[in-house]
Coordinates of C-alpha atoms in Angstrom, one line a residue:
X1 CA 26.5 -92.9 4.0
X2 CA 27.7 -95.4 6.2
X3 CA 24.6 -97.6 8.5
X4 CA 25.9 -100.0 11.0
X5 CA 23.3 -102.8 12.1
X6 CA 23.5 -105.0 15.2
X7 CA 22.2 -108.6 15.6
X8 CA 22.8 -110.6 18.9
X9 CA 22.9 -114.4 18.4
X10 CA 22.1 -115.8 22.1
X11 CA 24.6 -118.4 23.4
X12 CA 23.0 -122.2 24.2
X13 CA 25.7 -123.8 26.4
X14 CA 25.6 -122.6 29.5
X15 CA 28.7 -124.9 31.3
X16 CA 31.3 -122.5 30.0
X17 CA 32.9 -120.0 32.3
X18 CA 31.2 -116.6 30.7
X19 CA 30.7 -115.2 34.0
X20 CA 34.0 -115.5 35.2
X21 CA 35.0 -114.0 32.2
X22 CA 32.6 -111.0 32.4
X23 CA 33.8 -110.5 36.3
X24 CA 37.5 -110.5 35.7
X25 CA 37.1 -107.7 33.0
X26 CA 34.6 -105.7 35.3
X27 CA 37.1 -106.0 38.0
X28 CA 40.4 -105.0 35.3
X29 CA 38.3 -102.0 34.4
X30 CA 37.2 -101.1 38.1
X31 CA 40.4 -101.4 38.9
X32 CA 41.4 -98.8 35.9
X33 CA 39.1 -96.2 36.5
X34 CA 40.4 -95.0 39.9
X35 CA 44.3 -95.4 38.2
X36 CA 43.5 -92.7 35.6
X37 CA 40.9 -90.4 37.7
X38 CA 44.5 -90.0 39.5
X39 CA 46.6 -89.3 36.7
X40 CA 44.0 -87.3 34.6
X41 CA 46.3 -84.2 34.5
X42 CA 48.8 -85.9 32.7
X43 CA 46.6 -87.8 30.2
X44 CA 44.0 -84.9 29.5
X45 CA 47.5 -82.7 28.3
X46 CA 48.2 -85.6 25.3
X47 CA 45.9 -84.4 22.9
X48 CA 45.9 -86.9 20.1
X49 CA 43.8 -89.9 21.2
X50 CA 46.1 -92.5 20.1
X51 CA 48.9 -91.1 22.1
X52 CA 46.9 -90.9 25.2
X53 CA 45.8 -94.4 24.8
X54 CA 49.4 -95.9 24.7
X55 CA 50.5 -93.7 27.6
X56 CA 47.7 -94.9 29.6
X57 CA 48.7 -98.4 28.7
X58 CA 52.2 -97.8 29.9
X59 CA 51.5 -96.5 33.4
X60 CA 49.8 -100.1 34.2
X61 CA 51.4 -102.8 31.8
X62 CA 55.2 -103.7 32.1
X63 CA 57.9 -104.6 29.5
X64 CA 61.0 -105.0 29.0
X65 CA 61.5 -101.4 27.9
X66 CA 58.6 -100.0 30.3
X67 CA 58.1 -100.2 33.6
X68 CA 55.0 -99.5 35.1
X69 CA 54.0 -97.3 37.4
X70 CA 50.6 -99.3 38.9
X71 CA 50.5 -103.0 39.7
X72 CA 47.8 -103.7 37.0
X73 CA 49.7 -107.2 35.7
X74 CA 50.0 -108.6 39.0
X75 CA 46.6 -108.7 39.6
X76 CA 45.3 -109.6 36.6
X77 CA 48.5 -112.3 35.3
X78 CA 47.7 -113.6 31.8
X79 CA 45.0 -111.7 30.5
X80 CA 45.0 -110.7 26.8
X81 CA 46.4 -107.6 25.3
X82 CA 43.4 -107.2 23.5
X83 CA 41.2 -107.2 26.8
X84 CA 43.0 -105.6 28.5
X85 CA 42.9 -102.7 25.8
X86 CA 39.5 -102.8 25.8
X87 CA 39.8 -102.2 29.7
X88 CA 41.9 -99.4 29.4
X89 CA 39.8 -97.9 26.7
X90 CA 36.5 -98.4 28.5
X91 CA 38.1 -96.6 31.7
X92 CA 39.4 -93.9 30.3
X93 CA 36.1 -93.4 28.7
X94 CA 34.4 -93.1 32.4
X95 CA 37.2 -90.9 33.5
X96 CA 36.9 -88.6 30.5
X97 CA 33.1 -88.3 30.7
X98 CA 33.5 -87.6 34.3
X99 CA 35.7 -85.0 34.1
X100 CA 33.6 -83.3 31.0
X101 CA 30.5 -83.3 33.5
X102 CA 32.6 -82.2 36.9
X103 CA 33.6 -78.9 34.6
X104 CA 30.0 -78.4 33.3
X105 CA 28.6 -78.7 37.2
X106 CA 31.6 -76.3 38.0
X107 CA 30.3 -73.7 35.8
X108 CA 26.5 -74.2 37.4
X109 CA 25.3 -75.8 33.8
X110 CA 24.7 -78.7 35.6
X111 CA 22.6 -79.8 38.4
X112 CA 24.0 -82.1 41.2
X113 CA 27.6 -82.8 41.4
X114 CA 28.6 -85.9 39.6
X115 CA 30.5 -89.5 40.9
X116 CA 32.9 -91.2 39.7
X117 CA 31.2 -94.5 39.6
X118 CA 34.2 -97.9 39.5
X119 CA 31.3 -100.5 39.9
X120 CA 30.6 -100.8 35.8
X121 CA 28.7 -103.0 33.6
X122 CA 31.7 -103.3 30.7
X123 CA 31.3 -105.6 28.5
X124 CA 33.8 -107.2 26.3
X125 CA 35.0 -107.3 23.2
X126 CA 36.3 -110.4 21.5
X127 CA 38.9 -110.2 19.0
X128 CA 38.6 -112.2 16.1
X129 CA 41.6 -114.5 15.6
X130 CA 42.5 -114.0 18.9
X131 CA 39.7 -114.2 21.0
X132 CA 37.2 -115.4 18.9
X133 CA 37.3 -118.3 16.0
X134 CA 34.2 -119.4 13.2
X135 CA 33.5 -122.4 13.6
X136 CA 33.0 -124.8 10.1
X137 CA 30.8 -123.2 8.0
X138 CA 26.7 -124.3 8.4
X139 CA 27.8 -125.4 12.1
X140 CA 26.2 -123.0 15.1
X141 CA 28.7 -122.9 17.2
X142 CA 32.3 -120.6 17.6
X143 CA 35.2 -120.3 19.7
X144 CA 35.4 -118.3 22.6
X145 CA 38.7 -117.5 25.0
X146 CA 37.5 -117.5 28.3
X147 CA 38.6 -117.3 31.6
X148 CA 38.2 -120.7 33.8
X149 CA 39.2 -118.9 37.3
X150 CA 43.2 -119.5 36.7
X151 CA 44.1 -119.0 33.2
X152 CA 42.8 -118.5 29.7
X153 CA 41.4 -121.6 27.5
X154 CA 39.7 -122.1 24.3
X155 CA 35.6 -123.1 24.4
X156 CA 33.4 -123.8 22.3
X157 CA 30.2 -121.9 22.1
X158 CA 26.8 -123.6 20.9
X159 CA 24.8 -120.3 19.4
X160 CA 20.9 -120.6 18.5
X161 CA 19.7 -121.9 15.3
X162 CA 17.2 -119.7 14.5
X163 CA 19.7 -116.7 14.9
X164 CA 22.5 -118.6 12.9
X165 CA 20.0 -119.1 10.1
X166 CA 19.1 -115.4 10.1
X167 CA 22.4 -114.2 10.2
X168 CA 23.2 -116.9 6.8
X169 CA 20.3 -115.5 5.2
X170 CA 20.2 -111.8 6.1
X171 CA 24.0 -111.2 6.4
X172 CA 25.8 -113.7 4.1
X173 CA 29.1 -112.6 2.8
X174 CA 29.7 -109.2 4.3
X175 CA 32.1 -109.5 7.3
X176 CA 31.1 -108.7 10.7
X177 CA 32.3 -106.6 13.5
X178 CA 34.6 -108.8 16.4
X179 CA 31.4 -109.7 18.6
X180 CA 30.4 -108.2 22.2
X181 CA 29.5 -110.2 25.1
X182 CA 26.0 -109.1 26.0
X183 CA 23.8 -110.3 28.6
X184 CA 19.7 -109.6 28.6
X185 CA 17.2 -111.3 30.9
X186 CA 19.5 -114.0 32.4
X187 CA 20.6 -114.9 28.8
X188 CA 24.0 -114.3 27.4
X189 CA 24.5 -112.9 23.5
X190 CA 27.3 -112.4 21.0
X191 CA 26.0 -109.1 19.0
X192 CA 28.1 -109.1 15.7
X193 CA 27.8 -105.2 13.8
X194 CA 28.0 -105.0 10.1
X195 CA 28.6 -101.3 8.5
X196 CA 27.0 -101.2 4.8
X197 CA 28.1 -98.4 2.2
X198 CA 24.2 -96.2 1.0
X199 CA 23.5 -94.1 -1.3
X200 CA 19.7 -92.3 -0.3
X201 CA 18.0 -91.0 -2.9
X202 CA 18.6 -87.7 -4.5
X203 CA 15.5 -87.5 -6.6
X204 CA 14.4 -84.1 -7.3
X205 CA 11.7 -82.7 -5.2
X206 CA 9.2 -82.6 -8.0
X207 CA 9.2 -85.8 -9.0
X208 CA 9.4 -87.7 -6.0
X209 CA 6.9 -90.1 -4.1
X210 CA 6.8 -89.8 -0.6
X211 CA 4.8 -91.3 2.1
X212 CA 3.3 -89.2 4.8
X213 CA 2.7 -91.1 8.4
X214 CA 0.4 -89.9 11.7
X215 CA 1.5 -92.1 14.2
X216 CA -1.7 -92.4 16.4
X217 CA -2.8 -94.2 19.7
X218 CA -5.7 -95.5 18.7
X219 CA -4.9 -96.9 15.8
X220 CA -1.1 -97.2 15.4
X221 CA 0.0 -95.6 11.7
X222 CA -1.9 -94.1 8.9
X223 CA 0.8 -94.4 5.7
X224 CA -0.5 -92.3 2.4
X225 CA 1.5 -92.2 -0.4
X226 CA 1.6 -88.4 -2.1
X227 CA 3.2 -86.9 -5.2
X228 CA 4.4 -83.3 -5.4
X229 CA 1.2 -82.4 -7.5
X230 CA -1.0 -83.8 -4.3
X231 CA -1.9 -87.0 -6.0
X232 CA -2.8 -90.0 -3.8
X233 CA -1.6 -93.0 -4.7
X234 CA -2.3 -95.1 -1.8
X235 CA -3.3 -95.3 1.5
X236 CA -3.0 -97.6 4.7
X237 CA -4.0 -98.7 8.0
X238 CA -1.3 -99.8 10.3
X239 CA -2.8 -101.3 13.6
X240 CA -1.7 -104.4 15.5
X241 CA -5.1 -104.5 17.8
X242 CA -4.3 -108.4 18.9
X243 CA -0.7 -106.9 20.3
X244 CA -2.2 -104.1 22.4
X245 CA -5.1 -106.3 23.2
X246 CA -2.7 -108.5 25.0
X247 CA -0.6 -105.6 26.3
X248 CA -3.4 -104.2 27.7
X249 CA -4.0 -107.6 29.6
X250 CA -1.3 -107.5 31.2
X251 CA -1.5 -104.1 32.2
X252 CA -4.6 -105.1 33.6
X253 CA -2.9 -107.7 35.8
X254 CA -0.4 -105.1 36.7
X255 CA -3.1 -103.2 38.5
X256 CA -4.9 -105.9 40.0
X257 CA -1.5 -107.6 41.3
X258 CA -0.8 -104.0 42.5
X259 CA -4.3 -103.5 45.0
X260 CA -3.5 -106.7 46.6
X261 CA 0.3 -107.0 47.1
X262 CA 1.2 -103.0 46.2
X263 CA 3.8 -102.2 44.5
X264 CA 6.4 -104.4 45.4
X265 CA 7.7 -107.3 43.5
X266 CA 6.2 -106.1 40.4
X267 CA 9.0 -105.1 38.9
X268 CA 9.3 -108.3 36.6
X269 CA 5.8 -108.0 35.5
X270 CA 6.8 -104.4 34.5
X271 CA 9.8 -105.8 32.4
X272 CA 7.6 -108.0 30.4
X273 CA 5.1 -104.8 29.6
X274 CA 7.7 -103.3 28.7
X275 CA 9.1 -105.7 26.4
X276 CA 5.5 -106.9 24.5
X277 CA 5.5 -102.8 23.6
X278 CA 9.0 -102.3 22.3
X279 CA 8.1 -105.3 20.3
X280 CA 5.2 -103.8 19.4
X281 CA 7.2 -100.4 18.0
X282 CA 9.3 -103.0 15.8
X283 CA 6.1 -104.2 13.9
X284 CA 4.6 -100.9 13.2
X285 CA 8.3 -99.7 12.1
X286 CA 9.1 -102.8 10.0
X287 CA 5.8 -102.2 8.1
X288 CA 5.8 -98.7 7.6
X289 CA 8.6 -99.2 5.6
X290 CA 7.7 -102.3 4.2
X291 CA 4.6 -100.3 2.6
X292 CA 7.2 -97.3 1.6
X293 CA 9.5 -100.0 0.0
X294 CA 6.3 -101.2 -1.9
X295 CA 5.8 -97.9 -3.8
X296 CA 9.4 -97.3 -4.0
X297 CA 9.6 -94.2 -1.6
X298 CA 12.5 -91.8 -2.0
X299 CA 11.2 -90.1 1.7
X300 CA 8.9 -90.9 4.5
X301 CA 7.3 -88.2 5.8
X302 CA 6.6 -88.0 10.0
X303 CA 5.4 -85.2 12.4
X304 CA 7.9 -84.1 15.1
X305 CA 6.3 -85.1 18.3
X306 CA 7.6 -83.7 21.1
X307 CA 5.0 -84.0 24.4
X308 CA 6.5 -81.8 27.5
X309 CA 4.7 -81.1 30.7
X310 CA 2.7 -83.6 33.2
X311 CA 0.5 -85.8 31.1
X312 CA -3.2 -86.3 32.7
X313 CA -6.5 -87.4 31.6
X314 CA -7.7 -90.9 31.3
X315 CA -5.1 -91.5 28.6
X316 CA -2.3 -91.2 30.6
X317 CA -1.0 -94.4 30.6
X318 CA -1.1 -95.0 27.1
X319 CA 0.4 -91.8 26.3
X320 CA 3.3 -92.9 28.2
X321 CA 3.2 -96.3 27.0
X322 CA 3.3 -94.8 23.5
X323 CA 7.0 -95.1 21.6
X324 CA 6.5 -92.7 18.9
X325 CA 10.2 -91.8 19.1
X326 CA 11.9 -95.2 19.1
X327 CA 9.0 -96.1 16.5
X328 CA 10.7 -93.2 13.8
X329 CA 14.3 -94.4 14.6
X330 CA 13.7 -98.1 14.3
X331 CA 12.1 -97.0 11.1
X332 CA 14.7 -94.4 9.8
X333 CA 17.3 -97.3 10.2
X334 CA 15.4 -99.7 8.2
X335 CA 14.6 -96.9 5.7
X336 CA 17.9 -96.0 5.3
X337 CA 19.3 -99.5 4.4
X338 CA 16.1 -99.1 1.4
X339 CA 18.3 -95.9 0.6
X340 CA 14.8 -93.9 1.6
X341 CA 15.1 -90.6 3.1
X342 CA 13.6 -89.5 6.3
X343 CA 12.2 -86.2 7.0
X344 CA 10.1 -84.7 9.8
X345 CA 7.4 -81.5 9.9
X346 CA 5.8 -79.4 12.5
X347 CA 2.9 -81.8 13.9
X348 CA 0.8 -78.7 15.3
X349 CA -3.0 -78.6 13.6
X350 CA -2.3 -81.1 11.4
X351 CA -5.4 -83.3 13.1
X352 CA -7.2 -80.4 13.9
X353 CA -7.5 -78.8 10.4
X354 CA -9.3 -80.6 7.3
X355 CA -7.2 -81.3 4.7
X356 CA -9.6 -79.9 2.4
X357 CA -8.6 -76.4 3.9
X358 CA -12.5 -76.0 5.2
X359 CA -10.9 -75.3 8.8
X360 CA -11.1 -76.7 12.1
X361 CA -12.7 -80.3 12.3
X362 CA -15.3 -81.5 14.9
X363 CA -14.3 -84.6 16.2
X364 CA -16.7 -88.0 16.5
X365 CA -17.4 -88.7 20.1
X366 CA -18.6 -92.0 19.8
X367 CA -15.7 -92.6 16.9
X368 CA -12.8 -90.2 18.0
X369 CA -11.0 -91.7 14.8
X370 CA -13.5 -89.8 12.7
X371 CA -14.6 -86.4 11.9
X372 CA -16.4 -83.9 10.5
X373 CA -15.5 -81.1 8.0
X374 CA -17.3 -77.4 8.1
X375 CA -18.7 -79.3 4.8
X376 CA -20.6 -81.5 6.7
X377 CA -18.5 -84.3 5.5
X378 CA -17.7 -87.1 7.7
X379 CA -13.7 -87.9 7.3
X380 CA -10.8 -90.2 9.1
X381 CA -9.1 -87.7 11.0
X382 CA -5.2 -90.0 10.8
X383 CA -6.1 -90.0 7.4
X384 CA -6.9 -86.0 7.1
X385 CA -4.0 -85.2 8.9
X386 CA -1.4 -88.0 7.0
X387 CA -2.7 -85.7 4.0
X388 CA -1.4 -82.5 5.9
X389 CA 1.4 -84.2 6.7
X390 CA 2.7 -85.2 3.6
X391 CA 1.5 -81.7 2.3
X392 CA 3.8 -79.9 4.8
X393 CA 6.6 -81.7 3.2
X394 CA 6.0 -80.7 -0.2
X395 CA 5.3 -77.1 0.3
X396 CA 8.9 -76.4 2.5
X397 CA 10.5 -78.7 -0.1
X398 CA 9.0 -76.3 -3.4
X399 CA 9.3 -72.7 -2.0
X400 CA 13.0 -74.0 -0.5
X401 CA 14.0 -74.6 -4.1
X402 CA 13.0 -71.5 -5.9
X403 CA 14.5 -67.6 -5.4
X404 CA 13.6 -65.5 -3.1
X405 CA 11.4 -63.2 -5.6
X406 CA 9.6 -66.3 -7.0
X407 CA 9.0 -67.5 -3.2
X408 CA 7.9 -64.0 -1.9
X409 CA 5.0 -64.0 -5.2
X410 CA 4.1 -67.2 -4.7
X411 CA 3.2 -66.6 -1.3
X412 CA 1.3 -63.6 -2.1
X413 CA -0.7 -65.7 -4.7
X414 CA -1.5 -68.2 -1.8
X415 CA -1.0 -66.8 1.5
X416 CA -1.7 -69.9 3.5
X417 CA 1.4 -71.1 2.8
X418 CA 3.6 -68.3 4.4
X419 CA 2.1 -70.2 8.3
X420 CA 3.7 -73.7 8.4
X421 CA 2.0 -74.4 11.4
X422 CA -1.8 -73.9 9.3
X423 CA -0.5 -75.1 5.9
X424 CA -3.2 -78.3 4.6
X425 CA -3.5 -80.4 1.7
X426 CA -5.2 -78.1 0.1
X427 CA -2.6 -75.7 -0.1
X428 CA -0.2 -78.0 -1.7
X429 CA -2.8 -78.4 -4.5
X430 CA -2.8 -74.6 -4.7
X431 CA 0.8 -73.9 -4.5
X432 CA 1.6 -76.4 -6.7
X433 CA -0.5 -75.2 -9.7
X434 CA 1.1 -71.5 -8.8
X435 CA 4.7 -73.4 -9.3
X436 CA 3.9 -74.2 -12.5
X437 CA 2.8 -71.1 -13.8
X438 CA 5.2 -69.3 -12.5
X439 CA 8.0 -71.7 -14.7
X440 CA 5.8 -71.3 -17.6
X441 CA 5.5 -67.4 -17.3

C-alpha cells in the first residue's frame, strides 16, 4: 500500500520575487483555460491522456516542426517548459471538470448551471534540477528559478530551521517529491511529498488487539484496548481541556466583538478559531495512535458519525465546531504509516446501551459523562460505549469468517447478535464462547 505524506517548510527571505512568479503562472494558466474550453471537441476525442497532453501543448507552443495555432509564447517569452506544462496540465484540468459537471447539470443531476471560472489559484510546481536545486547539506536554504518581472534567474531561498530540522530527522534519506509553492496566512511554503511502500497488518481476526475509540465533546476520546475474547487490556482518557479552554475564549470574544461591532470585520478572528481547533483535531489524532502504537494495534476501531439535518439546542456550536471527521483521517494516515488498520461500525445505541447488555442507560444530569445501568451501577458512559464499540467490531469480524450454517446457529444460540445496531459488549463475550464450541464440536 502506497501513503504519500506532505510537509510544508515556510520560506524566510521575503526580497525574492515569489509573487511575480505566482502571477505570471496564474496569468499562463488563465490564459489556457479559455484556449482549450474552445477546442474541447478536439481534445475530449484523444482518449489516452498522454496524447491529449502533447496535442494540447502543440496548439499554443511553437517549434521548428510545429506551429502553433494560439499566441501562448508571445505573451509569456522565456518561461520554462516545465511551467509551462504544469500550466497546460492545470487548465486542462478546469476545462475537463467543467465539462464533466455542464453534462451532469444537462441531465438535471445537478443543481445550478456551472462557470467556467479563468481567475485561478494554481500553484506551481518546481522541478528539481531545473527549477529547484539542494542546497549543501545541513544548510537551510535551496534554489529557486524565479521570475524577476523580465526573465528567469536563480535565487536562493532561506527555509525555517525548525522545519529543516524536522524534515532531517523525520524524512532523512527517502527522496522527496519536486516541491509546490504554497501560500497560507501571508506566508509562503515549499510542501515537499514523500510516498512510503506499507504493509498493514493481516493478523487473523482471532488473535488480534484492537483499540476501540468514542470520539466525544465533552471529553475528546475514550481509547480501550479489546481482544477478540472481550478482554480489556487498557483504557484511556484523551482530553486536551487547556486547548478548548482557550478556544472557548476566544469564542467568547467572538461574541462580544460581534454585539458591539456585528458581524463585520470578524472574519480574521474567525480564521484564528478556526485554526486553534484543527490544531486541536491533530493532538487528539496524533495520540490516539500514539496509545494504539503502544499496545501494538493491528486496527483501531471508530463509530461512523454521520450528523444530517439542522443542529439546535445549546450545543450547537460545539457540535459544529466538532472535527470528528478530519480527526479519523488525520488518524487513519498516521495509523497507516504504523501499518495499523482502520475500521469503522455503526455508532447508533452504542452510548445509549450498557455494555453489560442490562439495556438502556440513564444518563447523570449533573455528570452527563456518567451513567447508570438497570443494575444500579454507576458507569462512564465513553467508556461503556468504547466497550460497544470495539465489541461491534469483533462480532462482524467472527460471524464474517465462518459458513453460513455455522453463522445462521450461532445466531440462534445468541440472538442479539443478528441486530448490529443493539449488539453490546456483552454479546461479544457470548458469541465468543459459542465460536469456540462450535470449532470444538
Amino acid at each position: 500500500m502506497q501513503i504519500v505524506s506532505s510537509y510544508g517548510v515556510e520560506i524566510k527571505k521575503k526580497n525574492i520575487p515569489l509573487r511575480a512568479t505566482l502571477d505570471i503562472f496564474r496569468k499562463a494558466v488563465s490564459y489556457l483555460i479559455p484556449v482549450y474550453a474552445e477546442t474541447w471537441e478536439e481534445l475530449s476525442e484523444i482518449r489516452n491522456p498522454q496524447k491529449r497532453f502533447n496535442e494540447a501543448e502543440h496548439l499554443v507552443h511553437e517549434t521548428k516542426k510545429n506551429h502553433a495555432r494560439f499566441l501562448f509564447d508571445r505573451h509569456f517569452p522565456k518561461m520554462s517548459s516545465y511551467l509551462r506544462r504544469a500550466a497546460i496540465q492545470h487548465a486542462l484540468g478546469a476545462v475537463s471538470s467543467y465539462q464533466t459537471r455542464l453534462s451532469l447539470w444537462k441531465k438535471g443531476e445537478l443543481r445550478g448551471r456551472p462557470k467556467l471560472v479563468c481567475e485561478n489559484h494554481a500553484m506551481p510546481v518546481f522541478y528539481r534540477d531545473v527549477m529547484y536545486k539542494e542546497a549543501e547539506p545541513g544548510e537551510d536554504a535551496a534554489h529557486l528559478k524565479l521570475f524577476d518581472g523580465r526573465e528567469w534567474k536563480w535565487f536562493q531561498v532561506k527555509l525555517l530551521h525548525t522545519d529543516m530540522e524536522y524534515l532531517r530527522k523525520k524524512w532523512s534519506g527517502k527522496k522527496a517529491s519536486a516541491p509546490t509553492l504554497e501560500r497560507k496566512h501571508h506566508k509562503y511554503f515549499l510542501r515537499f511529498s514523500y510516498t512510503e511502500e506499507v504493509s498493514l497488518s493481516k493478523t487473523d481476526v482471532k488473535e488480534q488487539v484492537i483499540c476501540s475509540v468514542d470520539l466525544g465533546i465533552n471529553t475528546d476520546a475514550v481509547c480501550s484496548i479489546m481482544r477478540a475474547d472481550g478482554t480489556i487490556l487498557g483504557r484511556k482518557f484523551i482530553n486536551f481541556s487547556s486547548d478548548k479552554d482557550h478556544l472557548y475564549h476566544v469564542l467568547g470574544r467572538i461574541r462580544r466583538f460581534q454585539r458591539e461591532h456585528s458581524s463585520r470585520q470578524v472574519q480574521s478572528r474567525w480564521d484564528y478559531a478556526k485554526r486553534l481547533n484543527m490544531e486541536l483535531s491533530r493532538k487528539i489524532a496524533a495520540e490516539i495512535t500514539k496509545y494504539a502504537a503502544e499496545y501494538q494495534a493491528d486496527v483501531i476501531v471508530f463509530e461512523y458519525l454521520e450528523m444530517q439535518g439542522k443542529i439546535s439546542g445549546k450545543k450547537k456550536q460545539k457540535l459544529h465546531l466538532w472535527r470528528k471527521r478530519d480527526i479519523q483521517k488525520l488518524c487513519e494516515h498516521q495509523a497507516h504509516r504504523n501499518r495499523i488498520r482502520v475500521s469503522r461500525v455503526s455508532a447508533r445505541n452504542t452510548s445509549r446501551l450498557a455494555c453489560d447488555g442490562s439495556g438502556a442507560v440513564v444518563r447523570n444530569q449533573e455528570n452527563h459523562s456518567l451513567c447508570t445501568f438497570r443494575t444500579g451501577k454507576q458507569y462512564n458512559c465513553d467508556l461503556s460505549a468504547s466497550y460497544n464499540i470495539g465489541a461491534r467490531y469483533f462480532i462482524r469480524e467472527l460471524l464474517k469468517s465462518l459458513p453460513e450454517t455455522g453463522r445462521s446457529s450461532l445466531e440462534a444460540k445468541v440472538p442479539a447478535v443478528k441486530r448490529r445496531t443493539s449488539c453490546v459488549y456483552a454479546d461479544l463475550r457470548k458469541l465468543y464462547v459459542e465460536v469456540n464450541n462450535l470449532k470444538a464440536a
